[in-house]
Coordinates of N, CA and C in Angstrom, one line a residue:
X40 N 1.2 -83.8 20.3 CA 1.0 -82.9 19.1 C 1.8 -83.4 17.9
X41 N 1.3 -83.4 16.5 CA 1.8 -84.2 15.2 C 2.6 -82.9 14.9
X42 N 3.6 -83.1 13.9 CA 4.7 -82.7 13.5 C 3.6 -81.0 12.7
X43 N 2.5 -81.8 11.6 CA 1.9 -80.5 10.9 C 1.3 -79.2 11.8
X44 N 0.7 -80.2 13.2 CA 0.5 -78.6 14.2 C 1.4 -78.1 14.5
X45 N 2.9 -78.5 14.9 CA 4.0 -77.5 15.3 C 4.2 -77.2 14.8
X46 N 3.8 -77.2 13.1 CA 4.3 -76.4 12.7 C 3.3 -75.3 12.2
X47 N 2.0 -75.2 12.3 CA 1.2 -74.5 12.4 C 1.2 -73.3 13.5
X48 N 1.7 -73.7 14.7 CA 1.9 -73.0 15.8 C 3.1 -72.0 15.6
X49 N 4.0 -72.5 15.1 CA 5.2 -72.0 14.8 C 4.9 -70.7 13.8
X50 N 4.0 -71.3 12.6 CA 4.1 -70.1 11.7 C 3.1 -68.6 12.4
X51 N 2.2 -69.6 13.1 CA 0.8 -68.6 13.6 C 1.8 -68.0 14.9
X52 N 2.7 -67.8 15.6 CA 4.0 -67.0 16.5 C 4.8 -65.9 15.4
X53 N 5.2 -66.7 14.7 CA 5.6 -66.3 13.9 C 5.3 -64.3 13.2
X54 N 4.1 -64.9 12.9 CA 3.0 -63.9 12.5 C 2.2 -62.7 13.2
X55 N 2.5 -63.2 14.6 CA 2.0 -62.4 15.6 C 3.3 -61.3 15.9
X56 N 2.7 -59.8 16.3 CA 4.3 -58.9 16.3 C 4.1 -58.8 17.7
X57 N 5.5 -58.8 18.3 CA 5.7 -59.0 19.8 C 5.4 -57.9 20.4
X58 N 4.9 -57.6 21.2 CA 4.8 -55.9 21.9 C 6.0 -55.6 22.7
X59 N 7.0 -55.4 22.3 CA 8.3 -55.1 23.2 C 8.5 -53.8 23.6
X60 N 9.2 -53.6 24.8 CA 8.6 -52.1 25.2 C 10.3 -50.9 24.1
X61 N 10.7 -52.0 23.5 CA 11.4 -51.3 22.8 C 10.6 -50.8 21.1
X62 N 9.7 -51.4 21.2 CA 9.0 -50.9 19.7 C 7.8 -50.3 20.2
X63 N 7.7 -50.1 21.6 CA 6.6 -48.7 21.9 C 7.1 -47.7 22.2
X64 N 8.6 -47.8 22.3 CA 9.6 -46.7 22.4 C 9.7 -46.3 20.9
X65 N 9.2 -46.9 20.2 CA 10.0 -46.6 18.8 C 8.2 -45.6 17.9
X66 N 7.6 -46.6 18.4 CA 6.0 -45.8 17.6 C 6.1 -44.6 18.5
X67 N 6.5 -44.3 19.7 CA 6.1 -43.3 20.5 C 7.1 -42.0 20.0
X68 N 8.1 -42.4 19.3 CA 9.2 -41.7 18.9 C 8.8 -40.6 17.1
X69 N 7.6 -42.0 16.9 CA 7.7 -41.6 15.8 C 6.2 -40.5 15.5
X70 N 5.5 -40.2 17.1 CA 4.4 -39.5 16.8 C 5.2 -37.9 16.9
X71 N 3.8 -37.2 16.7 CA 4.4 -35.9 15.8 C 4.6 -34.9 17.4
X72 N 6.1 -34.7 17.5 CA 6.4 -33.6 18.9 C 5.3 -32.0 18.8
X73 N 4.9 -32.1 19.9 CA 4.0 -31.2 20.5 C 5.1 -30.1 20.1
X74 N 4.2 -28.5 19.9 CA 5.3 -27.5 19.7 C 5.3 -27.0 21.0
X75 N 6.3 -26.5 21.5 CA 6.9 -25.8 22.2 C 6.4 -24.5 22.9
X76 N 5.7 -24.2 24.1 CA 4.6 -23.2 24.2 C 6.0 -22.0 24.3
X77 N 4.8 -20.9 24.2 CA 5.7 -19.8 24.4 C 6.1 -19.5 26.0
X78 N 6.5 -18.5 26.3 CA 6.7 -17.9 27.5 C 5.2 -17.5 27.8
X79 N 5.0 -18.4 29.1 CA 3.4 -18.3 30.1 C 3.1 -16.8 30.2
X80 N 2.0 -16.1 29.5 CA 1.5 -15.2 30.5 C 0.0 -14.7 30.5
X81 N -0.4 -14.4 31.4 CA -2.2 -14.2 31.3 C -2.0 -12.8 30.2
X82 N -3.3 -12.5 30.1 CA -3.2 -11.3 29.4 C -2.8 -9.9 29.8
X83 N -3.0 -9.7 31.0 CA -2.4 -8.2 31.6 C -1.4 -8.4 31.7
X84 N -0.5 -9.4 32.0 CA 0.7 -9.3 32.3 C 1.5 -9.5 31.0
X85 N 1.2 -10.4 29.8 CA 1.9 -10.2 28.7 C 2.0 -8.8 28.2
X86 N 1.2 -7.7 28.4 CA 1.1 -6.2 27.6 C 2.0 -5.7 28.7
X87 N 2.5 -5.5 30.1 CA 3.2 -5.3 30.8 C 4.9 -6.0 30.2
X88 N 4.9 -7.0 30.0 CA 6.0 -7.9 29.7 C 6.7 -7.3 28.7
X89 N 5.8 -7.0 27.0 CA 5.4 -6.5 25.6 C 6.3 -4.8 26.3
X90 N 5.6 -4.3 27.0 CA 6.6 -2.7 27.3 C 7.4 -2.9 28.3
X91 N 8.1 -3.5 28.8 CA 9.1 -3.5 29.4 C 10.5 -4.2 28.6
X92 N 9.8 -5.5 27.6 CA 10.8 -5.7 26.4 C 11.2 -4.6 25.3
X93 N 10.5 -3.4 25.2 CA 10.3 -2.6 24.2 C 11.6 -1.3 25.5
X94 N 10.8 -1.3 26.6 CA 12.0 -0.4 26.8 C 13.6 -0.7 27.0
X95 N 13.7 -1.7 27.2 CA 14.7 -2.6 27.2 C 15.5 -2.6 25.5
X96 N 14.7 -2.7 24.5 CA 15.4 -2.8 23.2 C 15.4 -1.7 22.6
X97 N 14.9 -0.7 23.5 CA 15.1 0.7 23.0 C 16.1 1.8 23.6
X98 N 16.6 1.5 24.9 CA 17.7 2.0 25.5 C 18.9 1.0 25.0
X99 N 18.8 -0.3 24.4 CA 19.6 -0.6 24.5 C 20.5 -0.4 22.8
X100 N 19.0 -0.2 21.7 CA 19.3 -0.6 20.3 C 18.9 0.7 19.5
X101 N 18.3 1.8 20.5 CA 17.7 3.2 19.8 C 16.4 3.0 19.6
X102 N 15.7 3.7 19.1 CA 14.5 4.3 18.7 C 14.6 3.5 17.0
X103 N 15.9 3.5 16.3 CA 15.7 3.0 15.2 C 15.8 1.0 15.0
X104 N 16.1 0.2 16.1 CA 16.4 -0.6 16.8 C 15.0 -1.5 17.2
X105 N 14.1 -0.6 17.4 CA 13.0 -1.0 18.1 C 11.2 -1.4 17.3
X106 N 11.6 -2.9 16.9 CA 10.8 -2.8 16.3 C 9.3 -4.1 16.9
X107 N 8.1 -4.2 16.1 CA 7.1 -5.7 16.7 C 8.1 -6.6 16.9
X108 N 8.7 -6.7 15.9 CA 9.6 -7.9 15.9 C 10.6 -8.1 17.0
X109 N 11.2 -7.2 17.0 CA 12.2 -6.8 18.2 C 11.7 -7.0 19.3
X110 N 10.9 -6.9 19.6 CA 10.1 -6.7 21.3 C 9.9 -8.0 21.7
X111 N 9.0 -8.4 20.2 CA 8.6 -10.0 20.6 C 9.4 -10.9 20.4
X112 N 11.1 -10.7 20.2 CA 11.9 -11.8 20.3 C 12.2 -11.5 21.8
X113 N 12.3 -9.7 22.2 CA 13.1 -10.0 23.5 C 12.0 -10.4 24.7
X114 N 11.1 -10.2 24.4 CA 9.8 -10.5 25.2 C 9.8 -12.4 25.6
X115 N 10.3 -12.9 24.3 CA 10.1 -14.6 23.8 C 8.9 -14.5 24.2
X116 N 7.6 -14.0 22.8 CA 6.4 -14.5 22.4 C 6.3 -14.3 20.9
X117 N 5.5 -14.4 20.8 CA 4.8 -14.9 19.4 C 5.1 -13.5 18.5
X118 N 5.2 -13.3 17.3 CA 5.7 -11.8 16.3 C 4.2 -11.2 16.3
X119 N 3.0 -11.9 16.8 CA 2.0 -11.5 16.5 C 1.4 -11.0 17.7
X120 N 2.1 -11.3 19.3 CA 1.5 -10.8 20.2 C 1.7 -8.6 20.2
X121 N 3.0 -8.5 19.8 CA 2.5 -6.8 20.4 C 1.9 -6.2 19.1
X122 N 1.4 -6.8 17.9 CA 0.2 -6.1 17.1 C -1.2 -6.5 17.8
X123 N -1.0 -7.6 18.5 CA -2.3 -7.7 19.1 C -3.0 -6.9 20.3
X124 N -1.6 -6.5 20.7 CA -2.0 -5.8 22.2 C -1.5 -4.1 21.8
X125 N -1.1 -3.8 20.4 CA -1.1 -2.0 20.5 C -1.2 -2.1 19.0
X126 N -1.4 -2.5 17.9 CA -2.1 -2.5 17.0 C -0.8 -2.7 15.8
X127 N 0.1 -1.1 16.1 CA 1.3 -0.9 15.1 C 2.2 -0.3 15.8
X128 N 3.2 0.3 15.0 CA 4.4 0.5 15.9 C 4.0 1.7 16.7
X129 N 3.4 2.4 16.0 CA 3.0 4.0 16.8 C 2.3 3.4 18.0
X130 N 1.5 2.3 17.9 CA 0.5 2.2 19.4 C 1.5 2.2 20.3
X131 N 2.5 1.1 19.8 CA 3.5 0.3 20.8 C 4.2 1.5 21.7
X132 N 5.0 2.6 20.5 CA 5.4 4.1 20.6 C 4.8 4.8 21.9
X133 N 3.5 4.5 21.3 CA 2.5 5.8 22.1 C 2.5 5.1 23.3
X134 N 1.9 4.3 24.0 CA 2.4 3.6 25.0 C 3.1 3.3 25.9
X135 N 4.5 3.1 25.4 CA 5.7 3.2 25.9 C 6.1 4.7 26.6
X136 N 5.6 5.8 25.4 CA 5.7 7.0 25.9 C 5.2 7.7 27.1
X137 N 3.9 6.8 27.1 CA 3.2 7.1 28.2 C 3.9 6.3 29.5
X138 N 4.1 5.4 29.5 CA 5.0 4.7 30.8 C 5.9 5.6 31.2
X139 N 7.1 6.3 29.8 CA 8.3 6.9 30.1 C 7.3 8.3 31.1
X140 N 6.2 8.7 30.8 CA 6.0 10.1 31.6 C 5.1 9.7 32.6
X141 N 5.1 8.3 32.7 CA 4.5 7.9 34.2 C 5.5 7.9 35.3
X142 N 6.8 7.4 34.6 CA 8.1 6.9 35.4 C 9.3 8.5 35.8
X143 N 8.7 9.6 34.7 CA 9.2 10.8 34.6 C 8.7 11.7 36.3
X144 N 7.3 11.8 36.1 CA 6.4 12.6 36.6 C 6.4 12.0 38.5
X145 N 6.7 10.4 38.3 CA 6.7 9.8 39.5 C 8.2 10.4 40.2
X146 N 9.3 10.3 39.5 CA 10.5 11.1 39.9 C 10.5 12.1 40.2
X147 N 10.0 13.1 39.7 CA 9.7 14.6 39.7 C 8.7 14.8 41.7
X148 N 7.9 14.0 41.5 CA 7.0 14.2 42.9 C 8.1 13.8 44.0
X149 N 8.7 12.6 43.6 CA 9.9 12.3 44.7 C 10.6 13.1 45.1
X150 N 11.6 13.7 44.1 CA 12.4 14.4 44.7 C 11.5 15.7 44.9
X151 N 10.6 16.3 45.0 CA 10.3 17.5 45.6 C 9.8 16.4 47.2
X152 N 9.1 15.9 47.4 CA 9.0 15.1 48.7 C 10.2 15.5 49.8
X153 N 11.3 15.5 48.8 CA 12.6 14.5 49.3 C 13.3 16.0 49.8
X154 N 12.8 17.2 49.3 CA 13.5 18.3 49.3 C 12.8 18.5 51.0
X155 N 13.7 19.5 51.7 CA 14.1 19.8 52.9 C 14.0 21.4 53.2
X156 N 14.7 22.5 52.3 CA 14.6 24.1 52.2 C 13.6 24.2 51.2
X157 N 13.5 25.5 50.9 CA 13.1 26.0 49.8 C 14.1 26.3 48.9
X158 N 15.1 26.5 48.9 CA 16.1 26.8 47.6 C 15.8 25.3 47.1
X159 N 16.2 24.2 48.6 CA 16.2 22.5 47.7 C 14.7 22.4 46.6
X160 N 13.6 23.0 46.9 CA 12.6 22.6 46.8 C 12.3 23.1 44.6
X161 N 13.3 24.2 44.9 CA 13.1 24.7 43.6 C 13.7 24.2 42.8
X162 N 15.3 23.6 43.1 CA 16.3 22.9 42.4 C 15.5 21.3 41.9
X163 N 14.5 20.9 42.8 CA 14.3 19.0 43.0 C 13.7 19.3 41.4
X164 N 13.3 20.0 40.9 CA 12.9 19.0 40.1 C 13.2 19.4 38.6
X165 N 13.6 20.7 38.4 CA 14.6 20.9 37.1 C 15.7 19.5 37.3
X166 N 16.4 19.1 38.8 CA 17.5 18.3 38.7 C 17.2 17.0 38.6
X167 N 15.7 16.4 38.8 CA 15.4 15.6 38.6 C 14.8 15.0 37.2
X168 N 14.3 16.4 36.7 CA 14.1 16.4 35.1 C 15.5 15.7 34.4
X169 N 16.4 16.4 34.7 CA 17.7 16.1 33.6 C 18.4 14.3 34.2
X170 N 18.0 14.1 35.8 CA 18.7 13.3 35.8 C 17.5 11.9 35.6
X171 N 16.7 12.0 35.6 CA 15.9 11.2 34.5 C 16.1 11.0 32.8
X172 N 16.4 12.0 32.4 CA 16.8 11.6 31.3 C 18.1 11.2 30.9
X173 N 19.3 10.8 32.1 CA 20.7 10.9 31.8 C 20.1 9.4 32.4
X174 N 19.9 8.7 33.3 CA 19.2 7.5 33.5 C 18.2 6.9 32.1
X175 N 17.7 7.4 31.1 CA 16.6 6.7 30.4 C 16.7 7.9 29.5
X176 N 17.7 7.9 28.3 CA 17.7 8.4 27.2 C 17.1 8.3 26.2
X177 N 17.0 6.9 26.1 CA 15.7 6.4 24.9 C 14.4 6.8 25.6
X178 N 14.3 6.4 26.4 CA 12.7 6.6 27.0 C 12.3 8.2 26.8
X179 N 13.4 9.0 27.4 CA 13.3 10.6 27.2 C 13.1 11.2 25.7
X180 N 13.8 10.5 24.9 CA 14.3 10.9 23.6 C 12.6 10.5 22.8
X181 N 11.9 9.2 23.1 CA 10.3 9.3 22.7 C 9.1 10.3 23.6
X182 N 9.5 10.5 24.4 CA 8.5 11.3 25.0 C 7.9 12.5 24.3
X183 N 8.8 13.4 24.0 CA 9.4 14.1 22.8 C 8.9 14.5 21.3
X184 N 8.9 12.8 20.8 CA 8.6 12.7 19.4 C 7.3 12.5 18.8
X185 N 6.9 13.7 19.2 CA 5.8 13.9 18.4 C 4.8 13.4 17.2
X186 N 5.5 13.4 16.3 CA 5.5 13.1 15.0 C 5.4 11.2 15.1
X187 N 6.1 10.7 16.4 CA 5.9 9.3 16.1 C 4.8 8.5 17.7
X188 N 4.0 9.6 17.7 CA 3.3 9.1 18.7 C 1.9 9.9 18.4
X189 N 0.7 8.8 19.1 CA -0.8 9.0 19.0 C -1.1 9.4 20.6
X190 N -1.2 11.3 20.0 CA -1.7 10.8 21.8 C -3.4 11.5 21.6
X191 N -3.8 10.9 20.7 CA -5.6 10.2 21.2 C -5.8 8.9 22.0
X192 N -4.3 8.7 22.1 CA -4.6 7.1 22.7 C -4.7 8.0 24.6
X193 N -5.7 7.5 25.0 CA -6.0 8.1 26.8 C -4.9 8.0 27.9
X194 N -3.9 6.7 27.4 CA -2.7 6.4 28.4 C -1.9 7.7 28.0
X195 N -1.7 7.9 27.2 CA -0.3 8.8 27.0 C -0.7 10.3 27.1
X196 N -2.4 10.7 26.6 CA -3.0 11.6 26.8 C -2.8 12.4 28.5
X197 N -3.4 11.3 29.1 CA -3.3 11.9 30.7 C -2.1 11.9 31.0
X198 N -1.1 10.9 30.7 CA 0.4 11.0 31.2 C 1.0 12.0 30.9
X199 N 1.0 12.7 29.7 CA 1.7 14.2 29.4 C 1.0 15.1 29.9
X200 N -0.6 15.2 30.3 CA -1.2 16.2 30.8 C -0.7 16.4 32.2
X201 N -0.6 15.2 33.2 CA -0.1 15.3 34.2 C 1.1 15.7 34.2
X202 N 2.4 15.2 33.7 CA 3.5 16.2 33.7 C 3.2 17.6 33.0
X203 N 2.4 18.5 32.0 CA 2.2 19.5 32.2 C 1.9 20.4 33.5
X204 N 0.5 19.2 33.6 CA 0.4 20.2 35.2 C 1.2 20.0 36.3
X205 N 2.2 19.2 36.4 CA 3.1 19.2 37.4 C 3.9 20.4 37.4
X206 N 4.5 20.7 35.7 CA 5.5 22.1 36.0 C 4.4 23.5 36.0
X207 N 3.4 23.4 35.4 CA 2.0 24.2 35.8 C 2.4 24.9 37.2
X208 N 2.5 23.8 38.1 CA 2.0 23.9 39.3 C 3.4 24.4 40.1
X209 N 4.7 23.8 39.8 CA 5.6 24.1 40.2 C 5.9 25.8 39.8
X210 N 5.8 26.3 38.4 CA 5.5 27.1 38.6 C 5.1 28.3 39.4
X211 N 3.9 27.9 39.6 CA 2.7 28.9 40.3 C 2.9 28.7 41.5
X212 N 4.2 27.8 42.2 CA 4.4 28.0 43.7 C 5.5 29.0 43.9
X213 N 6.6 29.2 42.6 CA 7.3 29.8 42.6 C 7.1 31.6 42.4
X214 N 6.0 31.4 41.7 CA 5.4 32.7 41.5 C 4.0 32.9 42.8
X215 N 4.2 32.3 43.2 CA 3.1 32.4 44.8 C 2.0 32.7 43.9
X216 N 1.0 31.9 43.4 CA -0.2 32.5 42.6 C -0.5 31.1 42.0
X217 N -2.2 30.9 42.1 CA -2.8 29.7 41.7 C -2.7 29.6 39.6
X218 N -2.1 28.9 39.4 CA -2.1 28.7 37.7 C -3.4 27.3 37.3
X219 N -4.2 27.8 36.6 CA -4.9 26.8 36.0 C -4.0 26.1 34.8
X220 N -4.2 24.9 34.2 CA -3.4 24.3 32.9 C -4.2 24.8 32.3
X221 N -5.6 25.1 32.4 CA -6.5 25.4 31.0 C -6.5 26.4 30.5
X222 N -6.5 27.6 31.5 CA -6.1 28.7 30.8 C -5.5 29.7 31.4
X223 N -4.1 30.0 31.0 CA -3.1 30.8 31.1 C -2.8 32.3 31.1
X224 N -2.7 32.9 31.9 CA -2.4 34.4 31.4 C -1.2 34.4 30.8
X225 N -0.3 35.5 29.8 CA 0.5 35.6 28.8 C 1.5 35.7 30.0
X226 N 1.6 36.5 30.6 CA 3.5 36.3 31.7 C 2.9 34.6 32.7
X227 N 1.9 34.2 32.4 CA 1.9 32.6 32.9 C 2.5 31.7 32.1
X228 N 2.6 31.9 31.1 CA 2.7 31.0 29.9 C 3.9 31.4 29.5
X229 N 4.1 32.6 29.7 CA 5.7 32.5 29.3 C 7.1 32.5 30.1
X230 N 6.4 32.5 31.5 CA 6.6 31.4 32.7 C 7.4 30.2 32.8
X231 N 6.1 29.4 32.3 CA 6.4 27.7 31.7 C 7.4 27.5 31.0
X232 N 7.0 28.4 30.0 CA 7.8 28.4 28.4 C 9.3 28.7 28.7
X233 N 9.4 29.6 29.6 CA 11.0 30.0 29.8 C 11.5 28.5 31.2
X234 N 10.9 28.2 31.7 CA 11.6 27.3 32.7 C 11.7 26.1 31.8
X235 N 10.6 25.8 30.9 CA 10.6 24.4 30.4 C 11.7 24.4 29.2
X236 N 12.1 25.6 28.4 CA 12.7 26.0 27.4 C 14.6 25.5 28.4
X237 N 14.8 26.2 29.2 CA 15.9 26.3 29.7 C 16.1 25.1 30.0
X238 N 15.1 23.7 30.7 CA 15.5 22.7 31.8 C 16.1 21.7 30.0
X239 N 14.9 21.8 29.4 CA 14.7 20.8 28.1 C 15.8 21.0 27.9
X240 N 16.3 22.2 27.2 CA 17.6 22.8 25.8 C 18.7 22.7 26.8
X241 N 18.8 22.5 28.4 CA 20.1 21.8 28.7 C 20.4 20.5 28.7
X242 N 19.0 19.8 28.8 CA 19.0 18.4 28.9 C 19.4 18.1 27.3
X243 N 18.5 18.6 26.5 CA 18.7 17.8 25.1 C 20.8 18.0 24.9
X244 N 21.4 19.8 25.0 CA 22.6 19.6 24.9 C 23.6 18.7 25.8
X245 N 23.2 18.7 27.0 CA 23.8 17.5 27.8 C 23.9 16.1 27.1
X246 N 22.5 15.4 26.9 CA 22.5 14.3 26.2 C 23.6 14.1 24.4
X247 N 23.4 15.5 24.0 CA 23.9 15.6 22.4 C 25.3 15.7 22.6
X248 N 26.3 15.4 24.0 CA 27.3 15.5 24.2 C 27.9 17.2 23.5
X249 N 27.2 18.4 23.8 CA 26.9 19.4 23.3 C 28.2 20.7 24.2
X250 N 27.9 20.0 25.5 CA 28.0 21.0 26.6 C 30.1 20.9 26.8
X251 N 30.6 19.9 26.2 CA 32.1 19.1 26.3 C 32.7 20.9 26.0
X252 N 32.2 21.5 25.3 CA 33.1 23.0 25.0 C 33.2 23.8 26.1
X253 N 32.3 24.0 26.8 CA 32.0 25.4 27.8 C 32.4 24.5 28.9
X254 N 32.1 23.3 29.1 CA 32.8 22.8 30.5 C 34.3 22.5 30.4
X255 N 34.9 22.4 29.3 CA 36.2 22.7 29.1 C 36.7 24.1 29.1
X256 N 36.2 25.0 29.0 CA 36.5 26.4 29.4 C 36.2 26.7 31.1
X257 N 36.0 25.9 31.5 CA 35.5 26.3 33.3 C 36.7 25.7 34.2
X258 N 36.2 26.2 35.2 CA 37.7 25.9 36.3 C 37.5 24.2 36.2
X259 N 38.8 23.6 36.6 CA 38.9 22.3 36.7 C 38.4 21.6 37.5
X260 N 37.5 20.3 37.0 CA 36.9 19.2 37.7 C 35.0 20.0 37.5
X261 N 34.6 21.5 37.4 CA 33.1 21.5 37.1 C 32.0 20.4 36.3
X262 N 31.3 20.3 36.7 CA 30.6 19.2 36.5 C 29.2 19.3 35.8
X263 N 28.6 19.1 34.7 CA 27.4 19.7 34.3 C 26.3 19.9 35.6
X264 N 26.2 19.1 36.0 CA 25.0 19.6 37.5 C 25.9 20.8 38.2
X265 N 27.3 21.0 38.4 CA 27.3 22.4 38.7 C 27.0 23.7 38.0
X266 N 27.7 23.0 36.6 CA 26.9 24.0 35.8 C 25.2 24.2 35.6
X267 N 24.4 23.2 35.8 CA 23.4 23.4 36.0 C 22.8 24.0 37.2
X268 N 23.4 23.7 37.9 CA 22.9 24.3 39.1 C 23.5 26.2 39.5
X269 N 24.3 26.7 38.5 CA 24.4 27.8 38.4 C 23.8 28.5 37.5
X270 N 22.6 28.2 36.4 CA 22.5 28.3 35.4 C 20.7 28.9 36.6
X271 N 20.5 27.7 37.1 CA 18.8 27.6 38.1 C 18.9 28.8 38.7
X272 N 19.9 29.1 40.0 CA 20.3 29.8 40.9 C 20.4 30.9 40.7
X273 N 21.1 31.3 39.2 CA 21.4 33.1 38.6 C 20.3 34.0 38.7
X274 N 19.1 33.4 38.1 CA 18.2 34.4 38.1 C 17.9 34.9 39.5
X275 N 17.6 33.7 40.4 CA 17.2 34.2 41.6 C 18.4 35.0 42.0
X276 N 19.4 35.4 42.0 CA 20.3 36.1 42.7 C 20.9 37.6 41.8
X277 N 20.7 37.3 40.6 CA 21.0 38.3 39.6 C 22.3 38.4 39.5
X278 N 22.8 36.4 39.9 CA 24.5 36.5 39.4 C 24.8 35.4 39.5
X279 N 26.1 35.0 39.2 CA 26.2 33.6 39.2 C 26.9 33.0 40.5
X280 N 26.5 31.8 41.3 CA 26.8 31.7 42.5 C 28.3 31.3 43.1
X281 N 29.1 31.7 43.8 CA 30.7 31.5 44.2 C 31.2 31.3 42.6
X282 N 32.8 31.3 43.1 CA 33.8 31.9 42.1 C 33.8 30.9 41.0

């Protein structure tokens, strides 16, 4: 080979770019990174996920704490998944609400199950009422709020109907006599009204740290559930129970 081909060969190497697996490390570096998926979930189970992060930032941060945004960071999905699955904050609200008196009403059946006498049977679920709410403050504290819940929505609709008729019914075992929810006689309804009035307005002052005065006036070591449980017991005896 003459001096002018080598050096023809030389320049045409020269000119050619080498495929080294270090410069397909380098083009491969330089294509555009894939984003990052969110946290996997089908669709039933993300709206499951969406209220369980919501009750979670709501016991933990309040009712004023609890926002789309909020959920869907603690959730880790997208700011746009819980408008998509309850519309606004009231859906999310209304919703949630309805879980807290699924998880309410499911307690309430237990402990009457769980009861043994009939005195136990009357206490299970006034004591179960309050101690569901001393467990799940937030959750109790929206059940409640009226004003920030839709209940045309059918989940929350039948969830509060059902806890209606549950104390409905508790009632009307107490008073030995069948009570419809639909329609009430006036000593039926004022029944409800007086048991539901008494269980609520101790629960809400228990929670409001309300009760700290009168249990400081009582013999030493009384406990709100004893005081609650003397408060249940009076009427039936027309006094208040031991010293």
């Amino acid at each position: 080979m003459g001096k002018s081909e080598t050096r023809t060969e030389t320049a045409r190497a020269a000119r050619t770019p080498r495929k080294t697996p270090s410069a397909t490390g380098a083009r491969a570096a330089r294509r555009p990174a894939v984003a990052k998926t969110e946290t996997p979930y089908h669709h039933g189970a993300l709206r499951e996920a969406l209220l369980q992060a919501a009750e979670r930032v709501l016991e933990r941060e309040g009712l004023a704490g609890l926002t789309l945004r909020a959920v869907a960071r603690e959730a880790g999905v997208s700011h746009a998944a819980p408008t998509h699955h309850f519309g606004d904050l009231t859906g999310l609200l209304s919703e949630l609400a309805a879980v807290g008196f699924r998880q309410f009403n499911a307690a309430m059946a237990s402990s009457c199950d769980a009861a043994a006498t009939p005195l136990e049977r009357a206490l299970a679920r006034p004591k179960a009422y309050v101690a569901y709410a001393q467990a799940h403050p937030g959750m109790y504290g929206i059940m409640f709020r009226t004003e920030r819940l839709d209940y045309s929505r059918p989940s929350l609709h039948e969830a509060a109907e059902a806890s209606f008729a549950g104390l409905a019914n508790a009632i009307g075992m107490m008073r030995q006599e069948q009570i419809s929810e639909d329609s009430l006689t006036l000593n039926q309804g004022a029944a409800i009204a007086r048991a539901w009035s008494m269980v609520h307005g101790f629960t809400m002052l228990l929670l409001d740290g309300r009760l700290e005065d009168i249990l400081g006036r009582l013999p030493e070591g009384t406990t709100p559930e004893r005081l609650f449980e003397a408060m249940l017991t009076a009427p039936m005896s027309g006094k208040l129970p031991g010293p």
